[in-house]
PDB file of C-alpha atoms in Angstrom:
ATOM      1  CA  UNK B 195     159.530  34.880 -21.699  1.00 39.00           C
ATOM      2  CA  UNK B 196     159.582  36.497 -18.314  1.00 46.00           C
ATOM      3  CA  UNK B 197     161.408  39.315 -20.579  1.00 75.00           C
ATOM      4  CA  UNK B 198     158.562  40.465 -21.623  1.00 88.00           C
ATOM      5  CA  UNK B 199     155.340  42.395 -20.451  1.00 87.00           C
ATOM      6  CA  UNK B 200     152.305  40.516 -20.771  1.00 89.00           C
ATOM      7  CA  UNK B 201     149.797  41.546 -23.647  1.00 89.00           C
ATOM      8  CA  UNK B 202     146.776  43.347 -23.523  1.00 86.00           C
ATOM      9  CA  UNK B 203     144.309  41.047 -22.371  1.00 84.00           C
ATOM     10  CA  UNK B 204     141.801  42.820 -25.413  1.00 84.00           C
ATOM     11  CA  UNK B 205     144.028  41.701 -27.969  1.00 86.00           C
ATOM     12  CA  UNK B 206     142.578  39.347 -30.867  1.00 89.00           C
ATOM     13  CA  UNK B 207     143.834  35.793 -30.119  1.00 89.00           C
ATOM     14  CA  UNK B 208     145.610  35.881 -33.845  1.00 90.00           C
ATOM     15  CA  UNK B 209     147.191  38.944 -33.011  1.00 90.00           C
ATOM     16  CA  UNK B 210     148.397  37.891 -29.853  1.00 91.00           C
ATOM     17  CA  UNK B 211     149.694  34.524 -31.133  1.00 92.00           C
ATOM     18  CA  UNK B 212     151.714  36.108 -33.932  1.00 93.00           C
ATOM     19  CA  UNK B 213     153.459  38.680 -31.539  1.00 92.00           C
ATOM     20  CA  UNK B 214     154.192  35.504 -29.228  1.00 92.00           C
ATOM     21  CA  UNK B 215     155.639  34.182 -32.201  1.00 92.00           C
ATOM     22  CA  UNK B 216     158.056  37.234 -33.021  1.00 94.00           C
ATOM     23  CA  UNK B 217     159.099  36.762 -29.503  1.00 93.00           C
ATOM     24  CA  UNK B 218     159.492  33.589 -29.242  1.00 92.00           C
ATOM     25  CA  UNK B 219     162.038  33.740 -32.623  1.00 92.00           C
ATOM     26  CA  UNK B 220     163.997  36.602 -30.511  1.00 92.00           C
ATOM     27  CA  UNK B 221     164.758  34.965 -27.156  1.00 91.00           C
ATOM     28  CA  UNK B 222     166.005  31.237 -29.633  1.00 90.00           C
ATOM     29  CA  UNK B 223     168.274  33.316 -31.565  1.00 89.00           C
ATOM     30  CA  UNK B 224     169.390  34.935 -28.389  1.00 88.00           C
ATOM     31  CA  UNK B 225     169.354  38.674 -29.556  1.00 85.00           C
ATOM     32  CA  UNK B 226     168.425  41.851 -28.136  1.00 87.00           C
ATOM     33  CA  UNK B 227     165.865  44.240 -29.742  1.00 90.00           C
ATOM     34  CA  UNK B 228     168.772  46.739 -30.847  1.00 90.00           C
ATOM     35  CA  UNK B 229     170.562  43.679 -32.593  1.00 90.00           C
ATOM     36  CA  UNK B 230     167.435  42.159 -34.432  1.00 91.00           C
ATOM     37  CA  UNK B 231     166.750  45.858 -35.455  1.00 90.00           C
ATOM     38  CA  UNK B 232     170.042  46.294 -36.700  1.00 88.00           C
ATOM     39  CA  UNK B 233     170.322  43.031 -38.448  1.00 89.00           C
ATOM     40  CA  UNK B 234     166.893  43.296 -39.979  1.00 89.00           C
ATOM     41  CA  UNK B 235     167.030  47.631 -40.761  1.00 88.00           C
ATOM     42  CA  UNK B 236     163.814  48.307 -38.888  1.00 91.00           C
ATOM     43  CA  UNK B 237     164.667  50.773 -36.455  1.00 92.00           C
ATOM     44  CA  UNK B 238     164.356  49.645 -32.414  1.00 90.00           C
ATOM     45  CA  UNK B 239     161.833  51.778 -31.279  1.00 92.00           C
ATOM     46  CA  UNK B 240     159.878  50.458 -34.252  1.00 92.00           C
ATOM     47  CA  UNK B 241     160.925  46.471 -32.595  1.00 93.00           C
ATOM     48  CA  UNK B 242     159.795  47.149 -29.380  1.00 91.00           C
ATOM     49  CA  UNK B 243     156.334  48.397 -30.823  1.00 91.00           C
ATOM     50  CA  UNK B 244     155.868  45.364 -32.782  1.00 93.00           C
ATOM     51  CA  UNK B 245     156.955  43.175 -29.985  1.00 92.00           C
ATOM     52  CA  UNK B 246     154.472  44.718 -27.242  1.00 91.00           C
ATOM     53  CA  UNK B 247     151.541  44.968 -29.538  1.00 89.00           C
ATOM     54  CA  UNK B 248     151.576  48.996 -29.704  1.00 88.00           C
ATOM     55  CA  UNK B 249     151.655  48.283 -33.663  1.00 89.00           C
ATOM     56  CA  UNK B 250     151.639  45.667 -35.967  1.00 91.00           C
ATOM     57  CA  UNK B 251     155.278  44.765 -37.875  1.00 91.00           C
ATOM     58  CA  UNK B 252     154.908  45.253 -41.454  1.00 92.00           C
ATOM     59  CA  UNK B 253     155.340  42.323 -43.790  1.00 90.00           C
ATOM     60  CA  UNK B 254     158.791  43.600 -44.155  1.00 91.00           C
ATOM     61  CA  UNK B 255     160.108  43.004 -41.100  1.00 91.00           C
ATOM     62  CA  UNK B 256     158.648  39.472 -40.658  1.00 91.00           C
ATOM     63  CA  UNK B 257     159.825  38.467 -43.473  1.00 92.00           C
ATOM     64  CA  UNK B 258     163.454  40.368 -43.004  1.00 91.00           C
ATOM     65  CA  UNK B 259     162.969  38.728 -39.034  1.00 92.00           C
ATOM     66  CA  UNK B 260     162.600  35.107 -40.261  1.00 91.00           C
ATOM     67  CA  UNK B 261     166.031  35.609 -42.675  1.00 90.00           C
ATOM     68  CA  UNK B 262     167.784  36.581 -39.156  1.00 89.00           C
ATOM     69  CA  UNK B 263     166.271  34.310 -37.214  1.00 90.00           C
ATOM     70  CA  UNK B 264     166.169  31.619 -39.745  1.00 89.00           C
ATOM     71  CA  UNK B 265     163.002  30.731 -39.354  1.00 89.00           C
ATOM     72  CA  UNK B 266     160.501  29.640 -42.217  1.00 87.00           C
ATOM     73  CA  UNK B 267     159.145  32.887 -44.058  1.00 86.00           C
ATOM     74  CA  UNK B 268     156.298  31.322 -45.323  1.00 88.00           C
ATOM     75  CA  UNK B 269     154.829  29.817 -42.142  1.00 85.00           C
ATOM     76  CA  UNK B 270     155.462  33.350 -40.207  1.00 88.00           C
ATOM     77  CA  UNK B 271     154.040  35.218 -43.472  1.00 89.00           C
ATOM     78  CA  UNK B 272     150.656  32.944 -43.051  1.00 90.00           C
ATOM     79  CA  UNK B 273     150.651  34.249 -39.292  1.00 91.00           C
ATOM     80  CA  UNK B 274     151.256  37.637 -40.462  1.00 92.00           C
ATOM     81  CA  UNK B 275     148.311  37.563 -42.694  1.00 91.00           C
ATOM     82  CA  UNK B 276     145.824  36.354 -40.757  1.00 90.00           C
ATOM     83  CA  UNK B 277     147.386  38.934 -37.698  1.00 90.00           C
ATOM     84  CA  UNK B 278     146.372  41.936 -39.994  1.00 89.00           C
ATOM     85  CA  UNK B 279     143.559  40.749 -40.499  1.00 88.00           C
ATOM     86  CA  UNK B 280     142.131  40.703 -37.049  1.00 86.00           C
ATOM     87  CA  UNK B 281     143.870  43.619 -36.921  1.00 85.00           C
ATOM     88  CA  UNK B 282     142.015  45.878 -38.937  1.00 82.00           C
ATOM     89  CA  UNK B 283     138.601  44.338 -38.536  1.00 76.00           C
ATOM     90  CA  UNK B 284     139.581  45.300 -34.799  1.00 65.00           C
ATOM     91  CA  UNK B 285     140.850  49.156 -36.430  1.00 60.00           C
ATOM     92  CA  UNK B 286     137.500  48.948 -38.290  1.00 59.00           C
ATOM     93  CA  UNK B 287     135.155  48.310 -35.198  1.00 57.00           C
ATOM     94  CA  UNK B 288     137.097  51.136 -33.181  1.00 52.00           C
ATOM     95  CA  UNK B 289     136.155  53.823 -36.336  1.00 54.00           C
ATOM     96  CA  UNK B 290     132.383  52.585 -36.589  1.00 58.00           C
ATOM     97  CA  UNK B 291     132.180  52.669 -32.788  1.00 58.00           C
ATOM     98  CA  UNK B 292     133.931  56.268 -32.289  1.00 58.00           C
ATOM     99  CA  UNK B 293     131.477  57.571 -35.448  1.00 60.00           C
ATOM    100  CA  UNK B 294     128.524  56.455 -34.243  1.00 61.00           C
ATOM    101  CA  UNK B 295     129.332  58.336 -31.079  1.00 64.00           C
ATOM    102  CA  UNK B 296     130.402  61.545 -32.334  1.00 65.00           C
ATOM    103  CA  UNK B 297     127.204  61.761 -34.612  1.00 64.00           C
ATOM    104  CA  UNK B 298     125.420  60.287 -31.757  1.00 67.00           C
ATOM    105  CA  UNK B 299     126.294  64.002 -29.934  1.00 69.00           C
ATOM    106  CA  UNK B 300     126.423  65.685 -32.775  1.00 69.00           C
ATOM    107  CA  UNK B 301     122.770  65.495 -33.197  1.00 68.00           C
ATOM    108  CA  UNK B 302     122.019  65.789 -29.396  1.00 70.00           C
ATOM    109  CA  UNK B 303     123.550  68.715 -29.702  1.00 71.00           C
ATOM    110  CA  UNK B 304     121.437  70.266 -31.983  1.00 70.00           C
ATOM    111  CA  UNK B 305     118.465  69.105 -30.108  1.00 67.00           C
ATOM    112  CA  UNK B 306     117.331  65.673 -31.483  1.00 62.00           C
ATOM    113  CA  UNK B 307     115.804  64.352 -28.792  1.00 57.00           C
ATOM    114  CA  UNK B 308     116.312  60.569 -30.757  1.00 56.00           C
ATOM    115  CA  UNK B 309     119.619  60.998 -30.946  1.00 52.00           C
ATOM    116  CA  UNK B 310     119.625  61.107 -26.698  1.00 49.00           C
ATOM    117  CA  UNK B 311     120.519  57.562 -25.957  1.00 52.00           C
ATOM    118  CA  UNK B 312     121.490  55.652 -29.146  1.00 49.00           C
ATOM    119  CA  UNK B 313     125.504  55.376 -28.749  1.00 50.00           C
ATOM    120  CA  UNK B 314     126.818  52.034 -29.127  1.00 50.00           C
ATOM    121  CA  UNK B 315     126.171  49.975 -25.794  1.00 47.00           C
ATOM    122  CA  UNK B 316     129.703  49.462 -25.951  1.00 48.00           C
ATOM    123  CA  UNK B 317     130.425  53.063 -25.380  1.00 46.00           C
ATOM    124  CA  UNK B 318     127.805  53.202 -22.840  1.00 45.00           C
ATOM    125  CA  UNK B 319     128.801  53.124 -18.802  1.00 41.00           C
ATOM    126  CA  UNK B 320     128.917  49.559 -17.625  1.00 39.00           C
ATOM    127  CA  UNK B 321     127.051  48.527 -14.215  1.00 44.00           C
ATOM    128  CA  UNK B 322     123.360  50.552 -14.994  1.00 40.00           C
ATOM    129  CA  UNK B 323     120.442  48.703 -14.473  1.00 43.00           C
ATOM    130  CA  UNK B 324     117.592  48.721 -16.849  1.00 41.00           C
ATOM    131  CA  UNK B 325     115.449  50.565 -15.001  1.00 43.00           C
ATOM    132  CA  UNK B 326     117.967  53.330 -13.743  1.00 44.00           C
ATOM    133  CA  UNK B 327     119.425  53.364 -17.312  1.00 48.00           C
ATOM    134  CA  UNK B 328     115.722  54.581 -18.300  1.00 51.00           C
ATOM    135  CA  UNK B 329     115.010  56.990 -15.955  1.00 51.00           C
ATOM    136  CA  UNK B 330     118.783  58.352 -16.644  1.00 52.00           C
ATOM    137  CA  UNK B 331     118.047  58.986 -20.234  1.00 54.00           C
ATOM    138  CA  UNK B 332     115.262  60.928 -19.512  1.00 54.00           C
ATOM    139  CA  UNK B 333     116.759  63.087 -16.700  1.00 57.00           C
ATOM    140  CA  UNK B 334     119.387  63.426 -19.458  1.00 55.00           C
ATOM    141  CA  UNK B 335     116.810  64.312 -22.131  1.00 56.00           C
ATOM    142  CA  UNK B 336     115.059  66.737 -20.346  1.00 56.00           C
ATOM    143  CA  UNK B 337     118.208  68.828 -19.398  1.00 57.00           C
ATOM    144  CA  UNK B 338     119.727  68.366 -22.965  1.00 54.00           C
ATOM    145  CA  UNK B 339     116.649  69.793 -24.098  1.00 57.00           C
ATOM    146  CA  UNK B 340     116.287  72.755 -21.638  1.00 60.00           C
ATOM    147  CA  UNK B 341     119.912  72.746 -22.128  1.00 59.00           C
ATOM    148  CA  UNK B 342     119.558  73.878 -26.357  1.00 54.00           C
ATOM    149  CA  UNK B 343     116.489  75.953 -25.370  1.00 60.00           C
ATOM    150  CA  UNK B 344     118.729  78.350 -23.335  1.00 56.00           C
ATOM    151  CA  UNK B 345     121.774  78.081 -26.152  1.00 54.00           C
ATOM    152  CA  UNK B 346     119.027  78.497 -28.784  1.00 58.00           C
ATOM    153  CA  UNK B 347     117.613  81.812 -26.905  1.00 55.00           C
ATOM    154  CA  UNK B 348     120.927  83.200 -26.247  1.00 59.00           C
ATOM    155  CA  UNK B 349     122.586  82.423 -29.716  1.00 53.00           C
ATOM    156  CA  UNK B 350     119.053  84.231 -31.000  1.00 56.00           C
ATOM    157  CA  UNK B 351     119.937  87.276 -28.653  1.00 51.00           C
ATOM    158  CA  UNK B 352     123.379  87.188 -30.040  1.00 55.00           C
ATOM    159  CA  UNK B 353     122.622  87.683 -33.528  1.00 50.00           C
ATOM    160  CA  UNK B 354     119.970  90.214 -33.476  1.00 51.00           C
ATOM    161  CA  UNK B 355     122.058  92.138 -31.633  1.00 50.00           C
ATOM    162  CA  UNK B 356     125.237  91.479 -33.709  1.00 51.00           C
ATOM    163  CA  UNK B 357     123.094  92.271 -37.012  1.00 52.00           C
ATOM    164  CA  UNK B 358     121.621  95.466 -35.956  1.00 51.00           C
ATOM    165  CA  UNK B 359     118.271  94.268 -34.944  1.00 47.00           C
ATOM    166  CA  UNK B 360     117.978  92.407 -38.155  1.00 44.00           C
ATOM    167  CA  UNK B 361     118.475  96.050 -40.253  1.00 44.00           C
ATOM    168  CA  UNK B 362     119.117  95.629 -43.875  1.00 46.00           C
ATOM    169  CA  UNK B 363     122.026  96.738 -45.427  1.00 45.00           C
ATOM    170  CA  UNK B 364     122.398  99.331 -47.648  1.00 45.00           C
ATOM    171  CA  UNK B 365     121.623  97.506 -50.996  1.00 48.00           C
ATOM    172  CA  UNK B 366     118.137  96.427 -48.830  1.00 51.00           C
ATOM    173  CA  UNK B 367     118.921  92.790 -48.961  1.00 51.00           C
ATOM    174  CA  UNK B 368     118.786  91.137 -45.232  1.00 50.00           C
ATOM    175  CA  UNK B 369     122.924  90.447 -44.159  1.00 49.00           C
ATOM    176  CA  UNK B 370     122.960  86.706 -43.893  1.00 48.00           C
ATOM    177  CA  UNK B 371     124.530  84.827 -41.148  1.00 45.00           C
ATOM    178  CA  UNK B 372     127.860  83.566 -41.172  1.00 44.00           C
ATOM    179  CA  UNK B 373     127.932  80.084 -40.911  1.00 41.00           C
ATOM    180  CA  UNK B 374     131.972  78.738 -39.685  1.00 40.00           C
ATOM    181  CA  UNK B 375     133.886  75.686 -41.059  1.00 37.00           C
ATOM    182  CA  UNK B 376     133.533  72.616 -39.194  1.00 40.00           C
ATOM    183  CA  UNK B 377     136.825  71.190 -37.281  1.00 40.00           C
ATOM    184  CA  UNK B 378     138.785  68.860 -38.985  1.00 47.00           C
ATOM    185  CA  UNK B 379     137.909  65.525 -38.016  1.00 62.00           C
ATOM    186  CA  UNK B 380     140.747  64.184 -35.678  1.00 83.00           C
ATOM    187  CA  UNK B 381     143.420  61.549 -37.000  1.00 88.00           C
ATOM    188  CA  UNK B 382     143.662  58.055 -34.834  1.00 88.00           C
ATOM    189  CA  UNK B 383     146.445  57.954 -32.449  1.00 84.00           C
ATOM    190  CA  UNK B 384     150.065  58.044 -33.874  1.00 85.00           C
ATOM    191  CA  UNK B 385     148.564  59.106 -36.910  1.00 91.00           C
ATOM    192  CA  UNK B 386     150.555  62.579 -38.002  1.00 91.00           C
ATOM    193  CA  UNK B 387     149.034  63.138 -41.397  1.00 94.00           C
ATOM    194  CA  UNK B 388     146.093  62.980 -44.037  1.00 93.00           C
ATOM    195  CA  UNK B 389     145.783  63.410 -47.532  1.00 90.00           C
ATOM    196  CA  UNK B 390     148.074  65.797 -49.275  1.00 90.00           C
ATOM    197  CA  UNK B 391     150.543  66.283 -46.012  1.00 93.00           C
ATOM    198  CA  UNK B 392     151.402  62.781 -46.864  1.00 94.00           C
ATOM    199  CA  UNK B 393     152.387  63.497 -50.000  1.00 92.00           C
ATOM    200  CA  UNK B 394     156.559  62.288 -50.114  1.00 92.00           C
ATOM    201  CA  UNK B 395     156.468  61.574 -46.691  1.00 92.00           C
ATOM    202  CA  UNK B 396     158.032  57.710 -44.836  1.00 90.00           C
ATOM    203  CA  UNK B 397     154.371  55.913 -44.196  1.00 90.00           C
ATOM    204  CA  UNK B 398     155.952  54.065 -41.413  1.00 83.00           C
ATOM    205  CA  UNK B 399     156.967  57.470 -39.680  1.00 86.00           C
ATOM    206  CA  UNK B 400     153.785  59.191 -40.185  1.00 89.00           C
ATOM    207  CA  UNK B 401     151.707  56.297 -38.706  1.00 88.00           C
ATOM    208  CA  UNK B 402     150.094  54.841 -41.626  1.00 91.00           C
ATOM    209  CA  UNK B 403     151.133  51.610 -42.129  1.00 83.00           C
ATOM    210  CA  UNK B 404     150.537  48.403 -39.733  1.00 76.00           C
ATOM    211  CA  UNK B 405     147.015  48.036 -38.886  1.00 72.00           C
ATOM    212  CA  UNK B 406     145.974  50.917 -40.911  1.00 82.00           C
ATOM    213  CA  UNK B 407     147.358  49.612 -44.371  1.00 84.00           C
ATOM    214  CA  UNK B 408     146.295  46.653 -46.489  1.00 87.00           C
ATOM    215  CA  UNK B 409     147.997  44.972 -49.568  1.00 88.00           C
ATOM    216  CA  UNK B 410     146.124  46.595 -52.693  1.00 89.00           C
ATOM    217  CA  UNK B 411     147.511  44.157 -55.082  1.00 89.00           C
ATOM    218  CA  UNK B 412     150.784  42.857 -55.261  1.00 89.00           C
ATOM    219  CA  UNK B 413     152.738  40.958 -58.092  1.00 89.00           C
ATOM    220  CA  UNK B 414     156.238  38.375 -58.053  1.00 90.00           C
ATOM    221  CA  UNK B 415     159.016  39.383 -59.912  1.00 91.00           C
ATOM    222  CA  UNK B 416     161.995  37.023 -60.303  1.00 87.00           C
ATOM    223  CA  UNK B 417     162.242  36.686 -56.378  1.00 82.00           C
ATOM    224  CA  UNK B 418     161.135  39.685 -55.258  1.00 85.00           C
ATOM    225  CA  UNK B 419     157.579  41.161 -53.996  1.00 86.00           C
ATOM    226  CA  UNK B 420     156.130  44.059 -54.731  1.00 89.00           C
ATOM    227  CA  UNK B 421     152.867  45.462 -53.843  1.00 90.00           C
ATOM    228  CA  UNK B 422     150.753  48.266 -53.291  1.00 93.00           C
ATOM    229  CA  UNK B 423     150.370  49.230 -49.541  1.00 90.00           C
ATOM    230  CA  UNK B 424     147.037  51.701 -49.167  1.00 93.00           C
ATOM    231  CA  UNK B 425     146.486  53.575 -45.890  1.00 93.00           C
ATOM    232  CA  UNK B 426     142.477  54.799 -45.974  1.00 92.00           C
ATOM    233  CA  UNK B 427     143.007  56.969 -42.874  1.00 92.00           C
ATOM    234  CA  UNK B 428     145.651  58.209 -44.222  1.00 94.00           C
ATOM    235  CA  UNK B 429     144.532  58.240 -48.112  1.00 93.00           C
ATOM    236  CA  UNK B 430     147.537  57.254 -49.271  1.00 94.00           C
ATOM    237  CA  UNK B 431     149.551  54.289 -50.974  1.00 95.00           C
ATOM    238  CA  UNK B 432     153.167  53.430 -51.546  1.00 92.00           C
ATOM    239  CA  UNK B 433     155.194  50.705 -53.170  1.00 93.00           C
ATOM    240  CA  UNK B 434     157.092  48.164 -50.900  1.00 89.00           C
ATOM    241  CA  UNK B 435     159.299  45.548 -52.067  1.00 87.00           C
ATOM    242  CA  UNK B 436     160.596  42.182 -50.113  1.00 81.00           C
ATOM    243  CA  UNK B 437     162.579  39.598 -51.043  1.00 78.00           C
ATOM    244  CA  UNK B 438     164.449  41.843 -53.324  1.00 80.00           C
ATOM    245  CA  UNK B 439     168.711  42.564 -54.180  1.00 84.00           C
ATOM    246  CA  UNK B 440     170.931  45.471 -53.506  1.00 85.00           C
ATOM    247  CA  UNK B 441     170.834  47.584 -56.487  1.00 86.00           C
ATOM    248  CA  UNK B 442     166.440  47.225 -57.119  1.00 87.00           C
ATOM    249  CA  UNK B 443     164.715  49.345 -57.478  1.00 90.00           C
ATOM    250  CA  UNK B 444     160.997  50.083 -56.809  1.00 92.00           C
ATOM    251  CA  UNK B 445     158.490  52.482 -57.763  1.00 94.00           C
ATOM    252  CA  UNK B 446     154.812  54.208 -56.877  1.00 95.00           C
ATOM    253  CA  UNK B 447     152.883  56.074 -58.984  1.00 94.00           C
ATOM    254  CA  UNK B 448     149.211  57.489 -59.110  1.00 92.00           C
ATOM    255  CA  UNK B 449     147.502  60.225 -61.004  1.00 85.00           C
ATOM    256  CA  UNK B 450     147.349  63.683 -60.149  1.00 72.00           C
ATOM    257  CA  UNK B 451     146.016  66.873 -60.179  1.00 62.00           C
ATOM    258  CA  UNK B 452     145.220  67.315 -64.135  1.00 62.00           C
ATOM    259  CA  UNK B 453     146.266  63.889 -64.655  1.00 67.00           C
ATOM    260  CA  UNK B 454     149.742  63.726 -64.042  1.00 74.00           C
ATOM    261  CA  UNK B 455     151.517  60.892 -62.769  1.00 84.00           C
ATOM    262  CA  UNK B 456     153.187  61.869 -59.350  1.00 91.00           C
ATOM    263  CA  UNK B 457     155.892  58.995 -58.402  1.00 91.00           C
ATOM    264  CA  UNK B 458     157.844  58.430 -55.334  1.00 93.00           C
ATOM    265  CA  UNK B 459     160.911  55.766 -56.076  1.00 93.00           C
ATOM    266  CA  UNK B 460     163.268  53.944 -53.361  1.00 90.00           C
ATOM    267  CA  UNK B 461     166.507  51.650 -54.328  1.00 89.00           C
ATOM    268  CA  UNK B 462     167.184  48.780 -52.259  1.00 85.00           C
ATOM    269  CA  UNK B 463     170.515  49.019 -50.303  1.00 79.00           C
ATOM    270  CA  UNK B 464     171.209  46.540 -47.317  1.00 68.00           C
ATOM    271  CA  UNK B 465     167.445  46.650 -46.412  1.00 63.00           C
ATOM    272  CA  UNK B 466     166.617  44.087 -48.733  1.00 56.00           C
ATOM    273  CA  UNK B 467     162.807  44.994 -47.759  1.00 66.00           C
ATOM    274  CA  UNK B 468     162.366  48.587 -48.486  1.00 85.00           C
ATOM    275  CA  UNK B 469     158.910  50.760 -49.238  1.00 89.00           C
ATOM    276  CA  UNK B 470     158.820  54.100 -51.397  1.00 93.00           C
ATOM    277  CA  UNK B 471     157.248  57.204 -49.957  1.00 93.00           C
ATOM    278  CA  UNK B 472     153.996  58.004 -50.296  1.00 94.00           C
ATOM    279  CA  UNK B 473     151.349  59.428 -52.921  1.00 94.00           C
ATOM    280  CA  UNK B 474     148.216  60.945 -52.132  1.00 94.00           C
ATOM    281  CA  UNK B 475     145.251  58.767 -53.759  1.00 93.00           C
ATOM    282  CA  UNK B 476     141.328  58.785 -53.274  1.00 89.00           C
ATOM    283  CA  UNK B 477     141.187  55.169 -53.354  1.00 91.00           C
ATOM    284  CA  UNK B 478     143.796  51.680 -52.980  1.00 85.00           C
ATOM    285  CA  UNK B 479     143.320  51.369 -57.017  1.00 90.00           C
ATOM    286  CA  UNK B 480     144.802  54.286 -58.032  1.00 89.00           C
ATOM    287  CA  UNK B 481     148.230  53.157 -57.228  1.00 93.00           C
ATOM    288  CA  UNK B 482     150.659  50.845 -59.236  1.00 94.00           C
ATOM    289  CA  UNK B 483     153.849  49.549 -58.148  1.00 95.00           C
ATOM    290  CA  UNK B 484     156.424  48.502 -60.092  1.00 95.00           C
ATOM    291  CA  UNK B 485     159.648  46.657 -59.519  1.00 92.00           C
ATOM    292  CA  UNK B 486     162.737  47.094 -61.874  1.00 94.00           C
ATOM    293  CA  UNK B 487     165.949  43.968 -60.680  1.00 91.00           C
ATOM    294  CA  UNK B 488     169.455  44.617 -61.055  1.00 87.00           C
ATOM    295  CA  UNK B 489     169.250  41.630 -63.794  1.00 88.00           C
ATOM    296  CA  UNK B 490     166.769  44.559 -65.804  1.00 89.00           C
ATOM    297  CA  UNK B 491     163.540  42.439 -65.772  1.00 92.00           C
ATOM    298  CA  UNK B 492     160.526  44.795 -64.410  1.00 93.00           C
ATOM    299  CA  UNK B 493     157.152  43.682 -63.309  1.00 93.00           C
ATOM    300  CA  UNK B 494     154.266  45.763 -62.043  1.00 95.00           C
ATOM    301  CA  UNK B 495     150.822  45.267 -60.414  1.00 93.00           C
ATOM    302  CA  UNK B 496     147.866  45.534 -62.103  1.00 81.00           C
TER     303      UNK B 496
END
């Protein structure tokens, strides 16, 4: 597959193997990207993620891949399982390891002197010795501290001065400090919403789905699939249906504010794997998905 760039070396020996897979089913079937993503309805910039490991392909696509390709769906499904798997315990150690570091600085920064030196050793330079990494930390730990001394004193100054010397106000009660918001937390990479700015908006497009979504619950109707796909970065879910006939339609819906149901629906047209919009929900089992065949039998999770 000289085709092809070679894959991270970092990447989880599942994940790797399924990609390999994808591409091995391209180069048989002899077509390009922009034919298996017209043929299959995923778009091609969304092909050549999948197939270079920037982002896992949905279930969808496999599955809408192996119809193409004619491959068998339920061996390449297996892969795909497993794939996402590795895939988010993978998304899961990157979160824990980037948390621990921010709080990590967080409390350096307001002059813990145990927080100096307890990141992850993964997120620690690579090459120190033992002994130099020592005497580092407390070079480091002295200037920190000195460091939040100074910004202490001069944050001090600030105030006082800002206040009026500390005067009271008129009513004789001491002004209190204003105390600012803290930044929003940043979104992972690719990521281009969070909670209610996801609200109606194509999960695929905003980032949330491959290796940041997981398969709530899902349920079989006649032929068709439907589950419930839940995004925690993003906190929210949405409905996507495989297997399924022109004319289907599927359905997500989820409480809202005051208790009513917000719903985000999506017929099936040549795509015959196709995913609703999204709904804003605190938690994967708030959502239900429901699946209604052009034959009129219906089926929904949970």
């Amino acid at each position: 597959m000289a085709r092809w760039k070679a894959l991270p070396d970092e990447l989880d020996p599942r994940v790797a193997e399924f990609v390999g897979q994808l591409r091995l089913l391209v180069d048989r079937s002899g077509l390009g990207v922009a034919a298996v993503a017209d043929r299959t309805g995923y778009s091609r910039t969304s092909w050549e993620r999948y197939l270079s490991a920037g982002l896992l392909a949905p279930k969808g696509a496999v599955v809408a891949l192996a119809e193409v390709t004619g491959a068998s769906p339920v061996h390449l499904a297996t892969m795909w399982e497993l794939a996402e798997r590795a895939w988010s315990r993978s998304e899961m150690r990157h979160d824990t390891t980037m948390e621990a570091i921010r709080i990590s600085r967080a409390r350096a920064a307001l002059g813990d002197p145990g927080a100096l030196g307890a990141e992850p050793e993964d997120a620690r330079p690579v090459g120190a010795g033992a002994g130099s990494g020592e005497g580092g930390a407390r070079r480091k730990r002295g200037l920190v501290l000195l460091l939040v001394g100074v910004v202490g004193v001069l944050v001090g100054v600030g105030v006082w001065f800002t206040r009026g010397g500390g005067e009271e106000d008129v009513a004789g009660t001491p002004k209190k400090p204003v105390v600012s918001a803290s930044p929003r937390q940043a979104l992972p990479s690719g990521v281009k919403c969070a909670g209610a700015s996801c609200a109606g908006k194509d999960p695929e497009t905003m980032g949330c789905s491959g290796r940041l979504a997981t398969t709530a619950t899902s349920v079989t109707v006649g032929g068709a699939l439907v589950e419930v796909r839940y995004s925690e970065t993003c906190g929210a879910a949405w409905a996507r249906v495989t297997r399924a006939g022109v004319g289907d339609r599927v359905e997500v819906s989820a409480d809202g504010a005051g208790g009513a149901s917000v719903k985000q629906r999506a017929v099936v047209g040549t795509d015959v794997n196709t995913y609703t919009p999204m709904v804003v929900v605190r938690g994967a089992g708030e959502a239900r998905a429901c699946v209604t065949l052009g034959s009129g039998e219906t089926g929904c999770t949970g």
